[in-house]
Structure formats: structure tokens, C-alpha cells
Coordinates of C-alpha atoms and ligand atoms in Angstrom, one line a residue:
X1016 CA -54.3 11.1 13.1
X1017 CA -56.8 8.9 15.0
X1018 CA -55.8 5.4 13.6
X1019 CA -58.4 3.5 15.2
X1020 CA -60.0 1.1 12.6
X1021 CA -63.7 1.7 12.6
X1022 CA -65.7 -1.4 13.4
X1023 CA -62.7 -3.4 14.2
X1024 CA -63.6 -6.8 15.8
X1025 CA -67.3 -6.4 14.9
X1026 CA -69.5 -7.6 11.8
X1027 CA -69.6 -5.4 8.9
X1028 CA -73.3 -5.6 7.6
X1029 CA -75.2 -5.0 4.3
X1030 CA -77.1 -1.7 4.0
X1031 CA -80.6 -2.3 2.5
X1032 CA -83.5 0.2 2.4
X1033 CA -81.8 2.5 4.9
X1034 CA -81.2 -0.3 7.5
X1035 CA -78.0 -2.3 8.4
X1036 CA -78.8 -6.0 8.2
X1037 CA -76.6 -9.0 8.9
X1038 CA -76.7 -12.4 7.3
X1039 CA -76.4 -16.0 8.1
X1040 CA -73.0 -16.4 6.6
X1041 CA -69.9 -14.4 7.8
X1042 CA -66.4 -14.1 6.3
X1043 CA -63.2 -12.9 7.7
X1044 CA -61.7 -9.5 6.5
X1045 CA -57.9 -9.9 6.6
X1046 CA -55.3 -7.2 7.1
X1047 CA -52.7 -8.0 4.4
X1048 CA -49.9 -6.4 6.3
X1049 CA -49.7 -9.2 9.1
X1050 CA -52.5 -11.6 8.1
X1051 CA -54.7 -10.5 11.1
X1052 CA -58.6 -10.6 11.2
X1053 CA -59.8 -7.0 11.2
X1054 CA -63.5 -7.9 11.3
X1055 CA -66.2 -10.2 9.8
X1056 CA -68.4 -9.4 7.0
X1057 CA -72.0 -10.5 6.5
X1058 CA -72.3 -12.2 3.0
X1059 CA -75.4 -11.2 1.2
X1060 CA -77.5 -14.3 0.1
X1061 CA -79.8 -14.3 -2.9
X1062 CA -82.7 -13.1 -0.6
X1063 CA -80.7 -10.1 0.5
X1064 CA -79.6 -9.1 -2.8
X1065 CA -83.3 -9.2 -3.9
X1066 CA -84.4 -7.2 -0.9
X1067 CA -81.6 -4.6 -1.9
X1068 CA -82.8 -4.4 -5.5
X1069 CA -86.4 -4.1 -4.4
X1070 CA -85.6 -1.4 -1.9
X1071 CA -83.7 0.5 -4.7
X1072 CA -86.6 0.0 -7.1
X1073 CA -89.2 1.4 -4.5
X1074 CA -86.9 4.6 -4.1
X1075 CA -86.4 5.3 -7.6
X1076 CA -89.5 7.3 -8.4
X1077 CA -89.0 9.9 -5.6
X1078 CA -85.1 10.1 -6.3
X1079 CA -85.6 10.7 -10.0
X1080 CA -88.2 13.4 -9.3
X1081 CA -86.4 15.2 -6.7
X1082 CA -85.4 18.8 -7.9
X1083 CA -81.8 18.5 -9.3
X1084 CA -80.6 21.2 -7.1
X1085 CA -81.8 19.3 -4.0
X1086 CA -80.3 16.1 -5.2
X1087 CA -77.0 17.5 -6.0
X1088 CA -77.0 19.4 -2.6
X1089 CA -77.4 15.9 -0.9
X1090 CA -74.3 14.6 -2.8
X1091 CA -72.3 17.6 -1.7
X1092 CA -73.4 16.5 1.9
X1093 CA -72.1 13.0 1.2
X1094 CA -68.8 14.5 0.2
X1095 CA -68.8 16.7 3.3
X1096 CA -69.6 13.6 5.5
X1097 CA -66.6 11.8 4.0
X1098 CA -64.3 14.7 4.9
X1099 CA -65.9 15.0 8.4
X1100 CA -64.8 11.4 9.0
X1101 CA -61.6 11.5 7.1
X1102 CA -59.5 9.9 9.6
X1103 CA -61.9 6.9 9.9
X1104 CA -62.0 6.3 6.2
X1105 CA -58.2 6.5 5.9
X1106 CA -57.9 4.0 8.8
X1107 CA -60.5 1.6 7.2
X1108 CA -58.8 1.7 3.7
X1109 CA -55.2 1.2 5.2
X1110 CA -56.4 -1.9 7.3
X1111 CA -58.2 -3.5 4.4
X1112 CA -55.5 -2.8 1.7
X1113 CA -52.4 -2.2 3.8
X1114 CA -51.6 0.9 1.4
X1115 CA -49.6 3.5 2.9
X1116 CA -51.0 6.5 5.0
X1117 CA -49.5 8.9 2.5
X1118 CA -51.3 7.3 -0.6
X1119 CA -54.8 6.7 1.5
X1120 CA -54.7 10.5 2.7
X1121 CA -53.5 12.1 -0.5
X1122 CA -55.2 10.0 -3.1
X1123 CA -57.9 7.5 -2.2
X1124 CA -60.0 9.2 0.4
X1125 CA -59.8 12.9 -1.1
X1126 CA -60.9 11.5 -4.5
X1127 CA -63.8 9.7 -2.8
X1128 CA -65.2 13.1 -1.7
X1129 CA -64.1 14.9 -4.9
X1130 CA -66.0 12.3 -7.0
X1131 CA -69.4 13.4 -5.5
X1132 CA -68.6 17.2 -5.7
X1133 CA -67.6 16.9 -9.2
X1134 CA -70.5 14.8 -10.6
X1135 CA -72.9 16.8 -8.6
X1136 CA -71.6 20.2 -10.2
X1137 CA -71.3 18.6 -13.6
X1138 CA -74.7 17.3 -14.1
X1139 CA -76.1 20.7 -13.5
X1140 CA -74.3 22.1 -16.5
X1141 CA -75.3 19.2 -18.8
X1142 CA -77.1 20.5 -22.0
X1143 CA -79.3 18.7 -24.2
X1144 CA -79.4 18.3 -28.0
X1145 CA -82.0 20.3 -29.9
X1146 CA -82.5 20.4 -33.7
X1147 CA -84.8 22.4 -35.9
X1148 CA -86.2 20.0 -38.7
X1149 CA -87.6 21.3 -42.1
X1150 CA -91.0 20.0 -42.9
X1151 CA -92.9 20.1 -46.2
X1152 CA -95.4 22.7 -44.8
X1153 CA -92.5 25.1 -44.1
X1154 CA -93.6 25.3 -40.4
X1155 CA -90.9 22.9 -39.4
X1156 CA -90.3 20.8 -36.0
X1157 CA -88.3 21.1 -33.1
X1158 CA -86.6 17.8 -31.7
X1159 CA -85.1 17.9 -28.4
X1160 CA -83.8 15.1 -26.2
X1161 CA -84.5 14.8 -22.4
X1162 CA -82.2 12.6 -20.3
X1163 CA -83.8 10.2 -18.0
X1164 CA -82.1 7.8 -15.4
X1165 CA -81.8 4.2 -16.2
X1166 CA -83.3 3.0 -12.8
X1167 CA -81.5 0.4 -10.6
X1168 CA -77.9 0.4 -11.4
X1169 CA -75.6 -2.4 -10.1
X1170 CA -72.0 -1.0 -9.1
X1171 CA -69.4 -3.6 -8.7
X1172 CA -66.0 -2.4 -7.6
X1173 CA -62.5 -3.8 -7.2
X1174 CA -60.2 -3.8 -4.3
X1175 CA -57.1 -1.7 -5.4
X1176 CA -58.7 1.8 -4.9
X1177 CA -61.8 0.8 -3.0
X1178 CA -63.4 4.1 -2.1
X1179 CA -62.1 6.0 -5.2
X1180 CA -63.3 3.5 -7.7
X1181 CA -66.8 2.7 -6.0
X1182 CA -67.5 6.5 -5.8
X1183 CA -66.4 7.3 -9.3
X1184 CA -69.3 5.2 -10.5
X1185 CA -72.0 6.0 -7.6
X1186 CA -71.4 9.9 -7.9
X1187 CA -72.3 10.2 -11.5
X1188 CA -75.0 7.4 -11.3
X1189 CA -76.9 9.0 -8.3
X1190 CA -76.3 12.6 -9.8
X1191 CA -78.1 11.4 -13.0
X1192 CA -81.1 10.2 -10.6
X1193 CA -80.5 6.6 -10.6
X1194 CA -80.8 4.2 -7.6
X1195 CA -77.9 2.0 -6.4
X1196 CA -77.2 -1.5 -5.2
X1197 CA -73.3 -1.5 -4.8
X1198 CA -71.1 -4.4 -4.1
X1199 CA -67.4 -3.7 -3.0
X1200 CA -64.7 -6.2 -3.2
X1201 CA -64.9 -9.0 -0.6
X1202 CA -61.2 -7.9 0.2
X1203 CA -62.2 -4.3 0.9
X1204 CA -65.6 -4.0 2.6
X1205 CA -64.5 -1.2 5.2
X1206 CA -64.7 2.1 3.3
X1207 CA -67.9 1.1 1.5
X1208 CA -69.6 0.4 4.9
X1209 CA -68.5 3.7 6.2
X1210 CA -70.0 5.3 3.1
X1211 CA -73.3 3.8 3.8
X1212 CA -73.3 5.4 7.1
X1213 CA -72.3 8.7 5.6
X1214 CA -75.2 8.4 3.0
X1215 CA -77.7 8.0 6.0
X1216 CA -76.1 10.8 7.9
X1217 CA -76.2 13.1 4.8
X1218 CA -80.0 12.4 4.5
X1219 CA -79.9 10.2 1.3
X1220 CA -83.3 8.8 1.2
X1221 CA -83.7 5.2 2.2
X1222 CA -83.4 2.7 -0.7
X1223 CA -81.6 5.2 -3.0
X1224 CA -78.0 3.6 -1.9
X1225 CA -77.9 0.1 -1.0
X1226 CA -74.7 -2.0 -0.1
X1227 CA -74.3 -5.8 -0.3
X1228 CA -71.1 -7.6 0.8
X1229 CA -69.9 -10.8 -0.7
X1230 CA -68.0 -12.6 -3.5
X1231 CA -68.5 -13.0 -7.2
X1232 CA -69.4 -16.4 -8.6
X1233 CA -72.2 -18.0 -6.8
X1234 CA -72.5 -15.1 -4.3
X1235 CA -73.7 -11.5 -4.1
X1236 CA -71.9 -10.3 -7.2
X1237 CA -73.5 -13.0 -9.5
X1238 CA -76.9 -12.7 -7.7
X1239 CA -76.8 -9.0 -8.5
X1240 CA -75.8 -9.1 -12.0
X1241 CA -78.4 -11.8 -12.9
X1242 CA -81.3 -9.9 -11.2
X1243 CA -84.2 -9.1 -13.5
X1244 CA -84.8 -5.8 -12.0
X1245 CA -81.4 -4.4 -12.4
X1246 CA -81.4 -2.1 -15.3
X1247 CA -77.6 -1.5 -16.0
X1248 CA -74.3 -2.9 -14.6
X1249 CA -71.1 -0.7 -14.2
X1250 CA -68.0 -2.9 -13.3
X1251 CA -64.3 -2.3 -12.6
X1252 CA -62.1 -5.4 -12.3
X1253 CA -60.5 -8.2 -14.3
X1254 CA -61.2 -8.6 -18.0
X1255 CA -62.2 -12.3 -17.3
X1256 CA -64.7 -11.2 -14.7
X1257 CA -66.1 -8.8 -17.3
X1258 CA -66.8 -11.5 -19.8
X1259 CA -68.5 -13.5 -17.0
X1260 CA -70.6 -10.6 -16.1
X1261 CA -71.4 -10.0 -19.8
X1262 CA -72.8 -13.5 -20.0
X1263 CA -74.8 -13.1 -16.9
X1264 CA -76.4 -10.0 -18.3
X1265 CA -77.0 -11.1 -21.6
X1266 CA -80.5 -12.7 -21.0
X1267 CA -81.7 -9.2 -19.6
X1268 CA -79.8 -7.2 -22.3
X1269 CA -78.7 -4.9 -19.7
X1270 CA -76.5 -1.8 -20.3
X1271 CA -72.9 -2.5 -19.4
X1272 CA -69.9 -0.2 -18.7
X1273 CA -66.6 -1.9 -18.0
X1274 CA -63.2 -0.8 -16.8
X1275 CA -61.0 -3.7 -17.0
X1276 CA -57.4 -4.7 -17.0
X1277 CA -54.3 -3.2 -18.7
X1278 CA -50.8 -4.1 -19.8
X1279 CA -49.7 -0.6 -20.0
X1280 CA -46.5 0.5 -21.9
X1281 CA -44.3 3.5 -21.4
X1282 CA -41.9 4.7 -24.1
X1283 CA -38.9 6.6 -23.1
X1284 CA -37.4 8.6 -25.9
X1285 CA -33.6 9.7 -25.9
X1286 CA -34.8 13.3 -26.1
X1287 CA -36.8 12.9 -22.8
X1288 CA -36.0 15.0 -19.6
X1289 CA -34.0 12.1 -18.0
X1290 CA -34.6 12.7 -14.4
X1291 CA -38.4 13.3 -14.9
X1292 CA -38.8 10.2 -16.9
X1293 CA -37.0 8.1 -14.3
X1294 CA -39.0 9.6 -11.4
X1295 CA -42.3 9.4 -13.3
X1296 CA -41.8 5.8 -14.6
X1297 CA -40.9 4.8 -10.9
X1298 CA -44.4 6.2 -10.0
X1299 CA -46.1 4.6 -12.9
X1300 CA -44.6 1.2 -12.1
X1301 CA -44.7 1.0 -8.3
X1302 CA -47.6 3.3 -7.1
X1303 CA -49.9 1.1 -4.7
X1304 CA -47.6 -1.8 -5.3
X1305 CA -48.3 -1.9 -8.9
X1306 CA -51.9 -2.4 -8.2
X1307 CA -53.5 0.4 -10.2
X1308 CA -54.8 -0.6 -13.6
X1309 CA -53.0 2.4 -15.1
X1310 CA -49.6 1.2 -13.8
X1311 CA -46.9 0.6 -16.4
X1312 CA -45.7 -3.0 -16.7
X1313 CA -43.8 -2.6 -20.0
X1314 CA -41.2 0.0 -20.6
X1315 CA -39.5 0.5 -24.0
X1316 CA -36.3 2.7 -23.7
X1317 CA -34.2 4.1 -26.6
X1318 CA -31.1 2.0 -27.0
X1319 CA -28.8 5.2 -26.5
X1320 CA -30.1 5.6 -22.8
X1321 CA -31.1 2.1 -22.1
X1322 CA -28.3 1.1 -19.6
X1323 CA -28.4 4.5 -17.8
X1324 CA -32.2 4.3 -17.4
X1325 CA -32.3 0.7 -16.2
X1326 CA -29.5 1.7 -13.5
X1327 CA -31.5 4.8 -12.5
X1328 CA -34.8 3.0 -12.2
X1329 CA -33.1 0.2 -10.2
X1330 CA -32.0 3.0 -7.8
X1331 CA -35.5 4.2 -7.4
X1332 CA -36.8 0.8 -6.9
X1333 CA -34.2 0.0 -4.3
X1334 CA -35.0 3.2 -2.3
X1335 CA -38.8 2.3 -2.0
X1336 CA -39.4 1.9 1.6
X1337 CA -41.6 -1.1 2.2
X1338 CA -43.3 -1.4 5.5
X1339 CA -46.0 -0.7 8.1
X1340 CA -48.7 1.7 6.4
X1341 CA -48.8 4.0 9.4
X1342 CA -45.0 4.9 9.1
X1343 CA -44.7 8.4 7.8
X1344 CA -42.0 7.2 5.4
X1345 CA -43.6 4.1 4.1
X1346 CA -43.9 4.1 0.3
X1347 CA -45.3 0.7 -0.5
X1348 CA -47.4 -1.7 1.5
X1349 CA -48.2 -5.3 0.8
X1350 CA -50.3 -6.9 -2.1
X1351 CA -53.9 -7.1 -1.3
X1352 CA -53.8 -10.9 -0.2
X1353 CA -51.6 -14.0 -0.2
X1354 CA -53.6 -15.2 -3.1
X1355 CA -52.5 -12.1 -5.2
X1356 CA -48.9 -12.5 -3.8
X1357 CA -48.9 -16.1 -5.1
X1358 CA -50.0 -14.9 -8.6
X1359 CA -47.3 -12.2 -8.7
X1360 CA -44.6 -14.5 -7.4
X1361 CA -45.6 -17.0 -10.2
X1362 CA -45.1 -14.3 -12.8
X1363 CA -41.8 -13.5 -11.3
X1364 CA -40.9 -17.2 -11.5
X1365 CA -42.1 -17.4 -15.2
X1366 CA -39.9 -14.5 -16.1
X1367 CA -36.9 -16.3 -14.4
X1368 CA -37.7 -19.4 -16.2
X1369 CA -37.8 -17.6 -19.5
X1370 CA -34.3 -16.3 -18.8
X1371 CA -34.9 -12.7 -17.7
X1372 CA -32.2 -10.7 -16.0
X1373 CA -33.3 -9.9 -12.5
X1374 CA -32.1 -6.2 -12.2
X1375 CA -33.6 -5.9 -8.7
X1376 CA -36.2 -7.8 -6.6
X1377 CA -37.8 -10.9 -7.8
X1378 CA -38.9 -12.3 -4.3
X1379 CA -40.4 -11.3 -1.0
X1380 CA -38.8 -9.1 1.6
X1381 CA -38.1 -10.6 5.2
X1382 CA -38.8 -8.3 8.2
X1383 CA -38.3 -10.6 11.1
X1384 CA -41.5 -9.4 12.7
X1385 CA -45.4 -9.8 12.1
X1386 CA -45.1 -8.5 8.7
X1387 CA -43.6 -11.7 7.6
X1388 CA -47.3 -13.2 7.7
X1389 CA -48.3 -10.3 5.4
X1390 CA -48.6 -10.4 1.6
X1391 CA -45.5 -8.4 0.9
X1392 CA -43.3 -8.8 -2.4
X1393 CA -40.3 -6.9 -3.6
X1394 CA -40.3 -4.1 -6.2
X1395 CA -38.9 -5.8 -9.2
X1396 CA -37.4 -5.0 -12.6
X1397 CA -36.6 -7.5 -15.4
X1398 CA -34.8 -7.2 -18.7
X1399 CA -33.8 -9.4 -21.5
X1400 CA -37.0 -11.2 -22.3
X1401 CA -38.6 -11.4 -25.8
X1402 CA -41.9 -9.8 -26.3
X1403 CA -43.9 -13.0 -26.4
X1404 CA -43.0 -14.0 -22.9
X1405 CA -45.7 -14.7 -20.4
X1406 CA -44.7 -11.6 -18.1
X1407 CA -44.5 -9.3 -21.0
X1408 CA -48.0 -10.3 -22.3
X1409 CA -50.1 -10.8 -19.5
X1410 CA -51.4 -8.2 -16.7
X1411 CA -49.4 -9.0 -13.4
X1412 CA -50.9 -6.3 -11.2
X1413 CA -47.9 -6.2 -9.0
X1414 CA -44.8 -3.9 -8.5
X1415 CA -43.0 -5.1 -11.6
X1416 CA -41.8 -3.8 -15.0
X1417 CA -40.0 -5.4 -17.8
X1418 CA -37.8 -2.9 -19.7
X1419 CA -37.0 -3.5 -23.5
X1420 CA -34.6 -1.4 -25.7
X1421 CA -35.7 0.0 -29.0
X1422 CA -33.9 1.7 -32.0
X1423 CA -36.6 3.5 -33.9
X1424 CA -39.9 5.4 -33.0
X1425 CA -41.9 2.9 -35.2
X1426 CA -40.4 -0.1 -33.6
X1427 CA -41.4 1.4 -30.1
X1428 CA -44.9 2.1 -31.1
X1429 CA -45.4 -1.4 -32.7
X1430 CA -44.2 -3.3 -29.5
X1431 CA -46.4 -0.9 -27.2
X1432 CA -49.4 -1.8 -29.2
X1433 CA -48.7 -5.4 -29.6
X1434 CA -51.1 -6.4 -26.6
X1435 CA -54.7 -7.6 -26.1
X1436 CA -55.1 -4.8 -23.7
X1437 CA -55.7 -1.0 -24.6
X1438 CA -55.9 1.0 -21.5
X1439 CA -53.1 3.4 -20.9
X1440 CA -49.8 4.6 -22.2
X1441 CA -47.1 7.0 -21.0
X1442 CA -44.6 8.8 -23.5
X1443 CA -41.5 10.6 -22.2
X1444 CA -40.0 13.2 -24.8
X1445 CA -39.2 16.8 -25.0
X1446 CA -40.0 16.9 -28.9
X1447 CA -43.4 18.4 -29.1
X1448 CA -44.0 16.9 -32.6
X1449 CA -43.0 13.5 -31.6
X1450 CA -45.3 13.7 -28.5
X1451 CA -48.5 14.5 -30.8
X1452 CA -47.3 11.9 -33.4
X1453 CA -46.7 9.1 -31.2
X1454 CA -49.7 9.9 -28.7
X1455 CA -52.1 9.7 -31.7
X1456 CA -50.8 6.3 -32.7
X1457 CA -51.2 4.5 -29.1
X1458 CA -54.0 2.2 -29.3
X1459 CA -55.3 2.9 -25.8
X1460 CA -58.0 5.1 -24.1
X1461 CA -55.6 7.3 -22.1
X1462 CA -52.1 8.6 -23.0
X1463 CA -50.1 10.6 -20.7
X1464 CA -47.1 12.7 -22.1
X1465 CA -44.3 13.5 -19.5
X1466 CA -46.8 12.6 -16.8
X1467 CA -48.7 9.6 -15.2
X1468 CA -51.9 9.6 -13.5
X1469 CA -52.6 13.3 -13.9
X1470 CA -56.5 13.3 -13.7
X1471 CA -59.2 15.7 -14.8
X1472 CA -62.4 14.1 -13.9
X1473 CA -64.1 15.6 -17.0
X1474 CA -62.1 13.8 -19.5
X1475 CA -62.9 10.4 -21.2
X1476 CA -61.5 7.6 -19.0
X1477 CA -61.4 3.8 -20.3
X1478 CA -59.9 1.4 -22.5
X1479 CA -60.2 -0.5 -25.7
X1480 CA -59.8 -4.2 -26.6
X1481 CA -59.7 -6.3 -23.4
X1482 CA -59.4 -3.2 -21.2
X1483 CA -63.1 -2.2 -21.4
X1484 CA -66.4 -1.2 -22.8
X1485 CA -67.4 2.4 -22.9
X1486 CA -65.9 5.5 -21.3
X1487 CA -66.4 7.0 -17.9
X1488 CA -65.5 10.7 -16.8
X1489 CA -67.5 13.9 -17.3
X1490 CA -70.4 13.7 -19.9
X1491 CA -69.4 10.1 -20.7
X1492 CA -70.3 8.8 -17.3
X1493 CA -73.4 11.0 -17.2
X1494 CA -74.6 9.8 -20.5
X1495 CA -74.0 6.1 -19.6
X1496 CA -76.3 6.6 -16.6
X1497 CA -79.0 8.3 -18.5
X1498 CA -81.4 7.4 -21.4
X1499 CA -82.3 10.1 -23.8
X1500 CA -86.0 10.4 -25.1
X1501 CA -86.2 12.5 -28.1
X1502 CA -89.3 14.7 -28.2
X1503 CA -90.4 16.0 -31.6
X1504 CA -92.9 19.0 -31.6
X1505 CA -94.4 19.9 -34.9
X1506 CA -94.5 23.6 -35.1
Ligands
NAD2896 P1 -62.2 -9.1 -10.0 O1 -62.5 -9.0 -11.3 O2 -61.6 -10.1 -9.2 O3 -63.2 -8.3 -8.9 C1 -63.8 -7.1 -8.9 C2 -65.2 -7.2 -8.4 O4 -66.1 -8.1 -9.2 C3 -65.2 -7.8 -7.0 O5 -66.2 -6.9 -6.3 C4 -65.7 -9.0 -7.1 O6 -66.3 -9.8 -6.0 C5 -66.6 -9.0 -8.3 N1 -66.7 -10.3 -9.0 C6 -65.9 -11.3 -9.3 N2 -66.6 -12.2 -10.0 C7 -67.7 -11.9 -10.2 C8 -68.9 -12.6 -11.0 N3 -68.7 -13.7 -11.7 N4 -70.1 -11.7 -11.1 C9 -70.2 -10.6 -10.5 N5 -69.2 -10.1 -9.7 C10 -68.0 -10.6 -9.7 O7 -61.0 -7.7 -9.8 P2 -60.0 -7.4 -8.6 O8 -59.1 -8.5 -8.6 O9 -60.9 -7.0 -7.5 O10 -59.2 -6.1 -9.3 C11 -58.1 -6.1 -9.9 C12 -58.4 -6.2 -11.5 O11 -59.2 -5.0 -11.7 C13 -57.2 -6.0 -12.4 O12 -57.4 -6.9 -13.5 C14 -57.2 -4.6 -12.7 O13 -56.5 -4.2 -13.9 C15 -58.7 -4.3 -12.9 N6 -59.0 -3.0 -12.7 C16 -59.3 -2.1 -13.7 C17 -59.5 -0.7 -13.5 C18 -59.8 0.2 -14.7 O14 -60.3 1.3 -14.4 N7 -59.7 -0.2 -15.9 C19 -59.4 -0.1 -12.2 C20 -59.1 -1.0 -11.2 C21 -58.9 -2.3 -11.4
6OD2897 O1 -58.9 7.9 -11.3 C1 -59.9 7.4 -11.8 O2 -60.9 8.0 -12.1 C2 -59.9 6.0 -12.1 N1 -61.0 5.4 -12.5 C3 -58.9 5.2 -11.8 C4 -58.6 4.0 -12.1 C5 -57.5 3.2 -11.6 C6 -57.4 1.8 -11.8 O3 -57.0 1.0 -10.9

């Protein structure tokens, strides 16, 4: 692979109305592997955000009226363009996040391309509602709905799966005929900037896709969510940021779609396939250093297999190779930043202060090289805490799990559901009846049985309670990004 980081040592610029523009204020983009500066980023001020929204608005009419086949062909070209520059996307994603080469090339970047293809194809097979209505004169009326785009959609994305989560929103929004102002996380501006280049190369008309860089509060994120000409906001990130955006959007009564945090539980029944449950749980806890909203942070294991399970998961955790992202055998990179590492380590400390047994990990690895300037933490397993402890209640977003024994199915379900979040759950059992029975009782948006993060892009995706508002995926995404108009024809 060509591992040269695109735009290293330069300034990543905003993309507005088809042009790359810089700004007065620059901030550093840091590589969390060794703390070095990759490049600088031009922070969009209020005037640039306004220009971006106006550029989008100006492009809205032509984009929504473009024949659907032509619009979808352009989105396929964007997918082709990501693949044509695959190595550059992989290198940029790895530099910004420190994630492993394996993960970037098998999950993040392929899904970036797949999102565009999937929604460009799905929108073409969307049907519309139609009702025949009886009328007193016996002639009847026909009611049918036509979908229209919302207009300017603000897309605000997090840092954990930067290209995957940005395109998961862009693709359906653009397929449905909307124009975009997108803001990636300040931690991960690289692949979003490459995507702007690909949009241009693919022939997406100027103004249809605009990119602004910057932070949240008092910066590009807040300027965007408060902008009067933004018609809807789609956001993935922390629950507390979701409520700040909700407040900012309240005056304009804007449509909102939120994918927020999680405190996901996994239940391991005594009748599970033991090896699969251990391997699957290791994936669900430690993938991407635990920085996936779907990661399991609480495991409930039947008491009869508790000790054996804890020992086996400990073995998996200790076998995780932490290191340089480019090494073929690296499983796990650093956390996204030192700030995130401080947060995760403070949760580790609170677990220890609450009397947890440290099964493995609990600290930071020492390498004796430049990685000691990075944001690494050890994969960690705790046991022995009560269910009301800080680390059992709150989302950590790091490579850590607390494991609790249970005796009955009812007890496991009650503990799993006893949380303010409601995103995802995993269940490990070979008893088919139990799988259906328990899955149906989980108070979450997504349940995986004997698997984790097995995705079908047509299915409803999202969470309840603090984990989100609305659903994405397939027709759910397309319906959020569209407004139906009902037309009643008297026959
Ligand atoms: P974050 O909320 O800090 O930031 C997300 C984005 O929002 C960034 O682009 C940020 O600049 C922007 N932002 C921050 N404050 C803002 C404000 N006041 N107004 C407008 N924009 C603002 O989240 P993060 O730290 O980047 O990501 C980690 C969090 O995201 C975790 O809680 C995780 O669970 C959650 N997450 C959820 C999902 C999901 O699908 N449910 C997916 C990924 C991440
Ligand atoms: O796979 C997806 O479509 C998706 N939205 C994943 C979210 C992961 C959260 O970090």
C-alpha cells in the first residue's frame, strides 16, 4: 500500500460552492499514535458557514430536479472515486485516528463507498403511498403522496468511524435530493476533505456538497445548527451534544435525526456456543479500542460459566496486539486523543476506587518509543462492582468492560435494561426460543443474537432513550430526508 498521508504538512481547507477556501484561524490535526502534527485545518468562522449554507441553498433547485437516474449515477461515481483513491483514504483515516490498517481497509473505507451505492440504488426502488377514498357521490378520490427533499441538510459527524458515519448520512440525504453542509469532527478532518475532492472529480454540481471544518460550541458546529436557512440537522455523537443541538435548533423548529451514545449490554447464557461467545464478545468490547457506539461495555454471564468466561475473555484481551497502525498484526491503536485517554483513565480509576477486581489492564502500555507520546490505553476487564457504580452506569467509549454474573434470565434482562441508554444489545445462546424471547424484551434499537455489528444497510438503525431520536437505514433514512406531500384527486 502507498501509505503517504494525503495533504500532510499542508492546510486542510473548507469546501464551499465547489471551491476550497481557507480561513483566518488554523488548528492542528494531531496523530494520536505519537502526538505529531499531521497538518493544519482551516476553522470555518460564521461568515464561511453562512457562505456554505447559501451555496447549498443556491444549488438546491437544480439538484432536486435532476432526473433521479442521473443523480444516482453521480453518487455511484462518488463511490467509484473513493475506491480509486482507496489507499489515500486509508492513510488519512489511519493518521487521524490511529486505527489499524486492517480496520481502515476492511471496515471504514469500504463502507464509505458502499453507503453511496446502497442509497443510490435504494432510492430508485422507493414506492409511494396511494389510497382509494370513498366519496358520497360514489366516484371516489385517489390520494397519493410524493416525496420532496427537505432542502439544506446539516450533517455533523463524530471521530470514531469518520468516513463511514459521515457518508452514512450524506448518501441517503443526497440520494433523496437534498443539498448538504457537512461538518466532520475536528479530530478527523482528513477523509472528509478527500471526499470533497472526490465529489468534485465525480461531477457533483458545485454547492450540492459543502464541507466546513471546526469545533462545536462557539464554532462551525454551533454556527451551522443555528443557521436560519438550514432545514434539518442530522447528528451522530454524544448524548449531551445532542441535547445542546436540540436547544440550538429549537427556534427554527428544524427536523432532527440523532444517533447518540450507548451503554450496551451483552448477555451470555449457559447454553451459548462458548468459543463463539468469547470471540464475539472480544470483538464487541475491543473493536476500534471500544470507540464504536455499538461496543459492549457491560457483560452479564450466567453464574455456571462465569469464571471460565472471565478467564477466556482475559486471554483474548491480553492477546490484543497494540501498536503502530501500519503493522499488519496490529489489532488496536490508540484512543482518539489525550483528552479521551484522560476520560477513559478516570473511569478506570473510578472502578478501582469503587473496589473493582482488575482482571486485566487498567492502565497505559509502555512502548519505550514515540508511541509513549500517543493516547494508548490497555484493554481492560473489571469484575466485582455493583450495578450502580460510575463505570457500569456511564458510557466510557474505551476498550473496557465490566462483567457481572446472573442466575436467571429475568435477572439478566432486568440488569441489561437498567440504563438510561438504549442503543444495542448482544445475546449469546443456542436456544432458539430463548433467543426470540429475550431479544424481544431488550429496550434497545438493535439486538444481535450470536453476532455483533453484522450490518444490513436496509434495516432500522438507531437507539431509544438517551441513545437517539429516529432511525436511519434503508427507507428510514430516506423518509427522514424527505417530506411527503399528499395529493388528493377527486375522481
Ligand atoms: P461529540 O458529540 O463530542 O462530537 C460530535 C460532533 O459534534 C463533532 O463534529 C463536534 O465538533 C460536533 N459538536 C460538538 N458540540 C457541538 C455543538 N454544541 N453544536 C454543534 N456541533 C457540535 O462526539 P464525539 O466525541 O465526536 O463522538 C463520540 C460519541 O459519539 C460517543 O458518545 C458515541 O457513543 C457517540 N456515537 C454514537 C453513534 C451512534 O450511531 N449512535 C455513532 C458514533 C458515535
Ligand atoms: O454501521 C453503521 O451504519 C453505523 N451507523 C454504525 C455506527 C457506529 C457507531 O459508532
